[in-house]
XYZ file of C-alpha atoms in Angstrom:
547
model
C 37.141 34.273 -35.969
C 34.024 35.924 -35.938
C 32.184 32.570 -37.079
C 33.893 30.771 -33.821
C 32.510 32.994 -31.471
C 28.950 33.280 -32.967
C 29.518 29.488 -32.641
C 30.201 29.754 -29.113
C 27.140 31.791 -28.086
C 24.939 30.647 -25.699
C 21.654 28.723 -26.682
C 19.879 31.533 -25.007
C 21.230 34.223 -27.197
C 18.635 36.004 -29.534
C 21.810 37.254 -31.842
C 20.955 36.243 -35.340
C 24.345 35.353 -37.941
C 24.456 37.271 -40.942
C 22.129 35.765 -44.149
C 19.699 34.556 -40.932
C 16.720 35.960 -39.878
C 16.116 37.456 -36.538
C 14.553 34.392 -34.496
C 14.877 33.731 -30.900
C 16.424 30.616 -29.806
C 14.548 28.155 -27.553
C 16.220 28.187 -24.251
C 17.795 25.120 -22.549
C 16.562 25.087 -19.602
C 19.419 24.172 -16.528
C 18.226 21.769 -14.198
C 19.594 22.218 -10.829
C 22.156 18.986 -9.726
C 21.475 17.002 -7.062
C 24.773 15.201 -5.529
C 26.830 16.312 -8.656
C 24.735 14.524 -11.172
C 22.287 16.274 -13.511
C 18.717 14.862 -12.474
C 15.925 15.220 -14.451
C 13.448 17.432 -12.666
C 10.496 15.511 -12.209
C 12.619 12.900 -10.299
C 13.002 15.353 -7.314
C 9.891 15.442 -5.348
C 10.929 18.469 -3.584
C 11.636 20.535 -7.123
C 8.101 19.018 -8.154
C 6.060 20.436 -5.090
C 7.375 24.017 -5.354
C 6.343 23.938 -8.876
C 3.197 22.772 -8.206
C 2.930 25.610 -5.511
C 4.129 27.974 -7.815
C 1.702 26.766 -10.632
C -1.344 27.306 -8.154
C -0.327 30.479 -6.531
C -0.158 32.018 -10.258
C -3.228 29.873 -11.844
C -4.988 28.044 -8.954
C -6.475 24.817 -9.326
C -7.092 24.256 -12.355
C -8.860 20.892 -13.790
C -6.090 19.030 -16.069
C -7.584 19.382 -19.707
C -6.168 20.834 -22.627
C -6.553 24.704 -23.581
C -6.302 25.257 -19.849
C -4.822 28.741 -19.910
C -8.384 29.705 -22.378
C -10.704 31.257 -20.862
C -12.968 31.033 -23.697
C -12.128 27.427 -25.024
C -13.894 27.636 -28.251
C -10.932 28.986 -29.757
C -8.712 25.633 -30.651
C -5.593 25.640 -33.013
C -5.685 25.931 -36.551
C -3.973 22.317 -36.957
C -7.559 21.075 -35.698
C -8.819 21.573 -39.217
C -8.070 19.954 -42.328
C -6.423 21.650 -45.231
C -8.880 23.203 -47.705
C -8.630 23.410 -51.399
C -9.118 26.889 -52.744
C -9.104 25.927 -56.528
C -12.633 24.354 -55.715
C -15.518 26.431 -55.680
C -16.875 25.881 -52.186
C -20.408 24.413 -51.311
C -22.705 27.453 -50.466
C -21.215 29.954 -51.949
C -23.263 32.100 -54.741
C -22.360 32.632 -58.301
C -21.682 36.285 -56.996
C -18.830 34.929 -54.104
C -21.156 35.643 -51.195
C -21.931 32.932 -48.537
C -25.298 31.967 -47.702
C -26.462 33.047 -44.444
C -26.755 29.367 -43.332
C -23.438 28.080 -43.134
C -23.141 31.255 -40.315
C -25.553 29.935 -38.400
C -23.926 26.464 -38.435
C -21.437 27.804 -37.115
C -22.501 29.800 -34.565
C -24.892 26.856 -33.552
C -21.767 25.257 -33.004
C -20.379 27.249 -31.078
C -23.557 27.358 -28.058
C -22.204 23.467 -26.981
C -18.368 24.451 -26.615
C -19.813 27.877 -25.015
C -21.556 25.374 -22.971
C -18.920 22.853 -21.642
C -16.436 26.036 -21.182
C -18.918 27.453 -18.774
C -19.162 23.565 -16.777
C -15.432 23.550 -17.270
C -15.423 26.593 -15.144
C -17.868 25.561 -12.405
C -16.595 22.157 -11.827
C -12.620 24.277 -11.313
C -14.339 26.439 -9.001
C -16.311 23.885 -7.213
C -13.090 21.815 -6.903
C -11.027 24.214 -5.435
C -11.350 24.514 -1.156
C -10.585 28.267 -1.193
C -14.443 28.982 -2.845
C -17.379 28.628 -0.557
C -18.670 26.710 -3.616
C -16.459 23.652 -2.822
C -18.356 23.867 0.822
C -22.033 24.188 -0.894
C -21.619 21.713 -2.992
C -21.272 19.074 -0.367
C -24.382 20.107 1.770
C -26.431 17.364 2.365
C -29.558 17.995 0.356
C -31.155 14.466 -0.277
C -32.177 11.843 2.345
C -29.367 9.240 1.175
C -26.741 11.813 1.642
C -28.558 12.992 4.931
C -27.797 9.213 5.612
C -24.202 9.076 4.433
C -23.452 12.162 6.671
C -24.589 10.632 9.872
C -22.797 7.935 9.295
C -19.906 9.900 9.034
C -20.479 11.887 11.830
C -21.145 9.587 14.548
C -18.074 7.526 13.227
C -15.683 10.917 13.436
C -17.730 11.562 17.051
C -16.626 7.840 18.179
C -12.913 8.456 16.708
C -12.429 11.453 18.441
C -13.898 10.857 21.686
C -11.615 7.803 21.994
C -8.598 9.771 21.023
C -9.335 12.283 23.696
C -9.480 9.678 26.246
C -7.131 6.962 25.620
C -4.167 9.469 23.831
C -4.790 12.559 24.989
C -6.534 12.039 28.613
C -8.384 15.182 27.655
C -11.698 13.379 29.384
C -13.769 16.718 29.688
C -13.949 16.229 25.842
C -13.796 13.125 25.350
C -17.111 13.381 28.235
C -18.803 15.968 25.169
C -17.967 13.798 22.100
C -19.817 10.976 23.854
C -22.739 12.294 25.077
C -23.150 14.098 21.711
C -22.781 10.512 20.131
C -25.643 8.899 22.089
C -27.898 12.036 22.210
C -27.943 12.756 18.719
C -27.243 9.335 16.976
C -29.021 6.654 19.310
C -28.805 4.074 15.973
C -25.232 4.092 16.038
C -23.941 0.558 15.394
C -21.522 0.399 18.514
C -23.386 2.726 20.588
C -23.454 0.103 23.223
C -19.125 0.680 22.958
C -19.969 4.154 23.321
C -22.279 4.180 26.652
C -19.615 1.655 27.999
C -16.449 4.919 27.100
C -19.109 7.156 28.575
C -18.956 5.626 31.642
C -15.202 4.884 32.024
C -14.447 8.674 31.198
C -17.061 9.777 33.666
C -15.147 7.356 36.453
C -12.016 9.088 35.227
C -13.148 12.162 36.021
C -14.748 11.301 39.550
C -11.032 9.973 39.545
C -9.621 13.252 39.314
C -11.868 15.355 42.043
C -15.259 15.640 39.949
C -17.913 14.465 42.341
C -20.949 14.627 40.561
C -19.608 12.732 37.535
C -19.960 9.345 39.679
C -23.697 9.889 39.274
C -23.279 10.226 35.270
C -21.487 7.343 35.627
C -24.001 5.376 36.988
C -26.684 6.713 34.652
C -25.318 5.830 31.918
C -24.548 2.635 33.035
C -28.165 2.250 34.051
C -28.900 3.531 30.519
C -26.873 0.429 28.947
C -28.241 -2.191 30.426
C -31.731 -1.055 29.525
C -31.255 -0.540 25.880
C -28.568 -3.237 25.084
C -28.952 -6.202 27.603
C -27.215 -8.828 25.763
C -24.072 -6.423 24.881
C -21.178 -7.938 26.337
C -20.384 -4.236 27.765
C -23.759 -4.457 29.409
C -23.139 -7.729 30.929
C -20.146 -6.380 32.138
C -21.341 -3.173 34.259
C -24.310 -5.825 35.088
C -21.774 -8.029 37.063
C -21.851 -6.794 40.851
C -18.068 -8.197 41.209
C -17.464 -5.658 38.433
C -15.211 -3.584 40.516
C -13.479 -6.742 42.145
C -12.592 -8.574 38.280
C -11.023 -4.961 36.917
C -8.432 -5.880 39.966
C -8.271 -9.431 39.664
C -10.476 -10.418 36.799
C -7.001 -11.003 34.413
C -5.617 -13.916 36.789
C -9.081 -15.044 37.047
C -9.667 -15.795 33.865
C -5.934 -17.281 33.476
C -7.416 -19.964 35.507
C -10.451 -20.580 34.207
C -8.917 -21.193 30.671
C -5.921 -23.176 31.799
C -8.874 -25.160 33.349
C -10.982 -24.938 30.607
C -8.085 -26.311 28.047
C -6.931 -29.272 30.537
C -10.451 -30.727 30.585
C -10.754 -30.685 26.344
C -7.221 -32.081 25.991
C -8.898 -34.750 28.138
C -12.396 -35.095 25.772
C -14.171 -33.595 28.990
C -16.529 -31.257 27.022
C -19.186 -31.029 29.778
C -16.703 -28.932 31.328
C -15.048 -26.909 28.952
C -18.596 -25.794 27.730
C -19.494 -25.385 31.074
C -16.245 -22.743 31.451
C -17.255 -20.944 27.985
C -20.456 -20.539 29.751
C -18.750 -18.724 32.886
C -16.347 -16.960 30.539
C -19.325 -15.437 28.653
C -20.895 -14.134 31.604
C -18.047 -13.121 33.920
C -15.587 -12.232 31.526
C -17.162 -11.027 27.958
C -14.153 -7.983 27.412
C -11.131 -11.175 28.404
C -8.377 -11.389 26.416
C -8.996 -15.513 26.490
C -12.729 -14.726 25.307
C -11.910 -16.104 21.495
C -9.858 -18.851 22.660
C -12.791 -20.114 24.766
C -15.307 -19.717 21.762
C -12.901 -21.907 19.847
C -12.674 -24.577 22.199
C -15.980 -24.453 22.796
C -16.937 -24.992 18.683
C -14.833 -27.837 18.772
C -16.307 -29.421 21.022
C -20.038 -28.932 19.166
C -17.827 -30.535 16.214
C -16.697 -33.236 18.121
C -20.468 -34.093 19.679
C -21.591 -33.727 15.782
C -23.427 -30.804 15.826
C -21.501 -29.106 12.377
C -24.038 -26.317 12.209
C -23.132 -24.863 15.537
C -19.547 -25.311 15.005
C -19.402 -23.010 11.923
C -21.966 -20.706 13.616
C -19.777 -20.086 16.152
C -16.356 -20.127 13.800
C -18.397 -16.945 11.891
C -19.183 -15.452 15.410
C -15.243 -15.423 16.269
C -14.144 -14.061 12.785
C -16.155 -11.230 12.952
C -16.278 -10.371 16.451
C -12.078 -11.061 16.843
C -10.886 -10.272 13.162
C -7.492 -9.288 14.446
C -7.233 -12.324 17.329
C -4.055 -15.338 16.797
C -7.215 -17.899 16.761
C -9.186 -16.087 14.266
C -6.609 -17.041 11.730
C -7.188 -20.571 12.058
C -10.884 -20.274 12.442
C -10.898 -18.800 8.764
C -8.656 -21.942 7.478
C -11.124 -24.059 8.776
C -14.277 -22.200 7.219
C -12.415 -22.001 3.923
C -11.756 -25.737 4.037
C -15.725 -26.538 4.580
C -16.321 -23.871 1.926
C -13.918 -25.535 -0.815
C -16.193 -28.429 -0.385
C -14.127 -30.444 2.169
C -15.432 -32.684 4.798
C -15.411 -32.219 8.487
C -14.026 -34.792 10.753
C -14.895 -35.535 14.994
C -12.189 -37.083 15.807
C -9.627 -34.215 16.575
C -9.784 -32.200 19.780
C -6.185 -30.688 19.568
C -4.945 -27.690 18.344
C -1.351 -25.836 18.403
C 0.166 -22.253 18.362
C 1.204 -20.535 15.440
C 4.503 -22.447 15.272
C 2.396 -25.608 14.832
C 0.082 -24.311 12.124
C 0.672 -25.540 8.227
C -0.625 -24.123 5.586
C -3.860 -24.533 3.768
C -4.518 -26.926 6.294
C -3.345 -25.638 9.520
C -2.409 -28.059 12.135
C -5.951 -28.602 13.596
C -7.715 -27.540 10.116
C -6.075 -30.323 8.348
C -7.673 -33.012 11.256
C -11.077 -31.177 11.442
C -11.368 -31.046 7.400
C -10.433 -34.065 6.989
C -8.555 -33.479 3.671
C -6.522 -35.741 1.894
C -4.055 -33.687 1.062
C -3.652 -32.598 4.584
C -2.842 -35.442 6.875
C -1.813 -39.034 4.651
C -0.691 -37.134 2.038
C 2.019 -35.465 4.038
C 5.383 -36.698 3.902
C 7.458 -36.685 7.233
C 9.669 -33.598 7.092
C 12.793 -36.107 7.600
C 11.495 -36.903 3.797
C 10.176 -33.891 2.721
C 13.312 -31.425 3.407
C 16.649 -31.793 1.991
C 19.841 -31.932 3.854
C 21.851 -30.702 1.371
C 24.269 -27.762 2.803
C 25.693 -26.414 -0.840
C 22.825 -25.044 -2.256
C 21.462 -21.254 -1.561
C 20.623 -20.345 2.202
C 18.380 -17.699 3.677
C 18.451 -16.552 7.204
C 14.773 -15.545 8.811
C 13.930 -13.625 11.369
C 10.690 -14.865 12.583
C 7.763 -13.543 15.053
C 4.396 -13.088 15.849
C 2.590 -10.884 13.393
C 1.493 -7.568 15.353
C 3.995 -7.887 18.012
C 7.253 -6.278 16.356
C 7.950 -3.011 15.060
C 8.958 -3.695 11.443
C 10.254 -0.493 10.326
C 12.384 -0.578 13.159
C 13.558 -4.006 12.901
C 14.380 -3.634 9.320
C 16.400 -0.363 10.151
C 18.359 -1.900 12.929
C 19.244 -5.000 10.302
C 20.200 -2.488 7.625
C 22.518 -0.584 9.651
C 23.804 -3.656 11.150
C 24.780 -5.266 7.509
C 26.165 -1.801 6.561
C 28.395 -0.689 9.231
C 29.683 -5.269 9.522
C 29.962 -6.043 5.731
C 31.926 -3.401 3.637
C 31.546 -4.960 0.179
C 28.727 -7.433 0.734
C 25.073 -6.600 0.234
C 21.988 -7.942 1.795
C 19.164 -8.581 0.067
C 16.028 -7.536 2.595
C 12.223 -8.323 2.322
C 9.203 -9.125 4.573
C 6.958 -11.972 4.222
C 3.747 -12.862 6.335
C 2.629 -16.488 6.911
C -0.061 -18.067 8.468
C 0.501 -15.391 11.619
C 4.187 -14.818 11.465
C 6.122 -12.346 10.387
C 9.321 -12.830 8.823
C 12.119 -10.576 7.581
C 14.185 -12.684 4.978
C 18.109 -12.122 4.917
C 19.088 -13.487 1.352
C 21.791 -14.271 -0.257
C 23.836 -16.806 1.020
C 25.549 -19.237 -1.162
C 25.583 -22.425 0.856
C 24.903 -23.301 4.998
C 28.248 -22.461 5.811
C 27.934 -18.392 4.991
C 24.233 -18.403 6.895
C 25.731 -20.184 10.175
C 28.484 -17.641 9.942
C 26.096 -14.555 9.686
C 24.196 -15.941 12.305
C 26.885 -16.072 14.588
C 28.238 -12.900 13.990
C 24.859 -11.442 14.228
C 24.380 -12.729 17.420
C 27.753 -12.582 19.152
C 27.129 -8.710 18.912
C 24.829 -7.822 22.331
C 23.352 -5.256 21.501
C 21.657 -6.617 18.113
C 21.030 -10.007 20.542
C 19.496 -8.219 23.125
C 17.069 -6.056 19.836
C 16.236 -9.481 18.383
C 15.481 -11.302 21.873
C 11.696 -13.006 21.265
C 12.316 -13.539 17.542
C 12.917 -17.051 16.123
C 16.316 -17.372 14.354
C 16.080 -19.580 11.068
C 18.723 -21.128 8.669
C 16.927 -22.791 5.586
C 17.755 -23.766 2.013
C 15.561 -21.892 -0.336
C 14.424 -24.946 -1.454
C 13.588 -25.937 2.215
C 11.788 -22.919 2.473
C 9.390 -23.633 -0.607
C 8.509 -27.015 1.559
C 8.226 -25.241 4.786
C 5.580 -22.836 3.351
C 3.519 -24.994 1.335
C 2.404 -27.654 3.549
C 4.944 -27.613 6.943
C 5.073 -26.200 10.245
C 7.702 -23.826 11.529
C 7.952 -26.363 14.443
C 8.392 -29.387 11.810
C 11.283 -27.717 10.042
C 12.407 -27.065 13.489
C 12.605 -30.687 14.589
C 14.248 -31.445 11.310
C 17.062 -28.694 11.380
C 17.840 -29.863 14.885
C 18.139 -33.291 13.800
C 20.356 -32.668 10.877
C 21.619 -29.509 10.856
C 22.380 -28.466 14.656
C 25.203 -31.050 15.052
C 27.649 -29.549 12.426
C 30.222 -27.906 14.052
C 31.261 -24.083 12.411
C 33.607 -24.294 9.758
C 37.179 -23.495 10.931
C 38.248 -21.120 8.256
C 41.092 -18.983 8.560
C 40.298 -15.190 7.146
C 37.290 -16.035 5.742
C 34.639 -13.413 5.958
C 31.004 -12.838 3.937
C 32.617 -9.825 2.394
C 34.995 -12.239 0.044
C 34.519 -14.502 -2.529
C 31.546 -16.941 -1.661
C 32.022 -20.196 -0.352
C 31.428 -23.534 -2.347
C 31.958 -27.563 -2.346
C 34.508 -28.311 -4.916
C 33.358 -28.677 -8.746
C 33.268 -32.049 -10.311
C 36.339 -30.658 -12.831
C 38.076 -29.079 -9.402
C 38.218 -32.768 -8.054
C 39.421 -33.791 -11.381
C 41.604 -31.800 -11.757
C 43.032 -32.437 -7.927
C 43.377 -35.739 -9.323
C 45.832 -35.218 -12.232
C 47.487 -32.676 -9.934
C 46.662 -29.401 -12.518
C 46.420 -26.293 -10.282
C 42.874 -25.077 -9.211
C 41.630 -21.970 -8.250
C 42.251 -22.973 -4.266
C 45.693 -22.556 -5.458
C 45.163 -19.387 -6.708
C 46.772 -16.304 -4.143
C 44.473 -13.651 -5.648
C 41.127 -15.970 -4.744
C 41.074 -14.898 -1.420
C 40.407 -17.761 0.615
C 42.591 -19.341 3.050
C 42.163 -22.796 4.018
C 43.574 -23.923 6.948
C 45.765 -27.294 7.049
């Protein structure tokens, strides 16, 4: 009896059995349980921050090294040293047993290097940790390059803030002091010009609001623009004396002038579309059509043969517009003429994204003049498959930049969850030449995609969420066409050729959350054939087929 219960003890128990010696057990440490299970603790984040709270509160930072808890780190474990053999008489040692006096000052020459790096241990934990004014000191500015480096910073951090308390916070009195701090005390900032032209907006906000004399900062500092940057396009805009008269009807303006502009190149009218760049430039050089019109107008240098002028101004609208819908296709067309292919004159049209194929978008495969990019190009009558039982995948598609992601994927989730009990959806993001697309995979054959796409729909709410976005039904091996060399718009034309005409399967009880879908086997038609019962005929498949 007494061996069972010194059995049962507790691996925390420092009892020792009889015939044992007196050691204390290691104890087991209990990890708390998370939803019932027993998770190991580094795989709650939560248990991991307090310990690392804990760890500093009680040690402080600490660099991660070994010996950490040492504070004189010379001292190492004996297991760093190899065994020695005593039977051996040892080298140094005099007939009489005593040690020379050198092999002491070996070692305590030894010991000035670790005595060394313990102290630089020490100053590097201390300068690392933002509680010590050392962490502060350390970063003071003491050379000309990091004199440099820190005005770069600041003026950046200046620029950031002032437009946060303008735009977000409306706090202009600020937003007034982080500017004119800006251009005071960093003149060489890189978009100072950006800043004089904020300056000058906040101080009209704040004549806006009842603060007379901020009119007349407003108009210095515009003066102050156009003196020091007159070819800014923020200069050229205060410069305009309709200035006033375009912030009220500049937008429709402009409208016009582009819708113009575009007519005349569809028609090979160049004179005139340069002649509109030209206006746009000077009227208009903060419009929302300003890339569009540097596009057309580099075409039309293409078209007229002047190549050098075209790229110049492809460069110009990549790194003026880097986040624009035309900048995307100006980089094809520069990486085309950088992989070594040739430029053609004979195109002058150009599509939206919808239009665009890959590598060679739809205008960068005519201006390249590729190969691979126009003759080489099967019609996507050829080129996609018609086949309905093979896997499906239904897109959501849309403009890159204009949708909320996390929020589209969230409404998706919680649509799949709270519709399909048993199914599961599959649910990734993939971004294409400008479009966004959240991928809805998988579906066994057409069938099961045309049937979550109605269902999807038919529910108004989720309808009225996905309103603007392009619906898509595509094989997956449709899809691998579609993105290496087709248009959006080409697998369009083809889907509503082949695909759009089938009515919806009249299936009686059939939902995504059964058994999937499928054509008949080979050896189920065979076996139809010799009349030998299938697995249609079986009640526990789940399907019902109507007569």
């Amino acid at each position: 009896m007494r061996e069972e219960a010194e059995s049962q003890l507790p691996a925390t128990s420092i009892i020792s059995r009889p015939g044992q010696e007196n050691t204390v057990t290691t104890p087991q440490t209990l990890q708390p349980t998370i939803g019932g299970k027993q998770d190991w603790y580094f795989y709650n984040p939560q248990l991991v921050e307090q310990g690392k709270a804990e760890f500093q509160r009680l040690w402080g930072r600490r660099k991660l090294e070994d010996n950490w808890r040492r504070k004189n780190k010379t001292v190492v474990a004996l297991d760093d040293f190899e065994a020695i053999d005593y039977s051996e008489p040892e080298e140094g040692v005099a007939k009489g047993g005593t040690i020379h006096s050198n092999r002491e000052n070996e070692t305590m020459d030894s010991s000035i290097p670790r005595k060394e790096e313990s102290e630089k241990n020490t100053a590097d934990s201390i300068a690392g940790d933002t509680h010590r004014p050392e962490y502060y000191l350390v970063q003071i500015p003491l050379t000309e390059e990091a004199m440099q480096a820190s005005n770069i910073l600041l003026s950046e951090a200046l620029y950031g803030a002032g437009m946060i308390f303008k735009d977000l916070m409306q706090d202009f009195k600020r937003a007034e002091a982080a500017f004119e701090r800006l251009v005071r005390q960093f003149p060489d900032f890189t978009q100072a010009d950006e800043a004089y032209y904020q300056l000058f907006l906040t101080e009209l906000a704040l004549n806006y609001y009842g603060e007379l004399p901020a009119l007349q900062r407003a108009e210095k500092y515009k003066a102050e623009l156009i003196a020091r940057f007159p070819k800014s396009r923020y200069a050229k805009t205060l410069a305009d004396p309709d200035f006033a008269e375009n912030a009220v009807y500049g937008k429709q303006r402009e409208d016009s002038l582009y819708a113009r502009a575009y007519k005349h190149f569809q028609l090979g009218d160049t004179t005139t579309v340069r002649a509109a760049e030209h206006l746009s430039a000077e009227i208009y050089p903060l419009g929302q059509h300003r890339p569009k019109f540097m596009f057309l107008n580099a075409v039309t240098r293409l078209q007229g043969g002047e190549t050098d002028q075209f790229l110049t101004i492809l460069k110009e609208l990549v790194q003026q517009y880097p986040q624009n819908e035309i900048t995307d296709l100006a980089a094809h067309i520069l990486k085309g003429v950088q992989e070594g292919r040739l430029l053609a004159r004979d195109s002058h049209t150009f599509g939206s994204i919808w239009q665009r194929r890959n590598a060679e978008l739809a205008e960068a495969g005519k201006l390249t003049g590729d190969s691979l990019s126009g003759s080489a190009i099967l019609p996507p009558d050829s080129a996609f498959s018609t086949e309905r039982n093979t896997p499906f995948l239904f897109i959501l598609a849309y403009e890159e930049g204009k949708v909320n992601e996390n929020m589209l994927l969230f409404e998706v989730a919680r649509y799949n969850f709270s519709t399909f009990l048993v199914k599961n959806f599959d649910l990734a993001f993939a971004h294409e030449r400008g479009i966004g697309m959240l991928q809805i995979r998988p579906f066994s054959n057409y069938d099961e995609a045309q049937q979550y796409f109605r269902r999807l729909y038919a529910n108004p709410e989720m309808a009225t969420r996905l309103s603007g976005m392009r619906a898509i039904l595509i094989s997956e091996a449709n899809y691998e066409q579609l993105i290496k060399q087709y248009s959006f718009d080409d697998y369009d034309t083809f889907y509503r050729a082949h695909f759009s005409s089938i009515p919806e399967p009249e299936l009686k009880g059939y939902t995504l959350d059964e058994p999937l879908l499928n054509l008949p086997t080979e050896e189920e038609e065979r076996q139809k054939e010799e009349n030998l019962p299938t697995e249609e005929d079986d009640p526990e498949n789940g399907v019902i087929f109507e007569d």
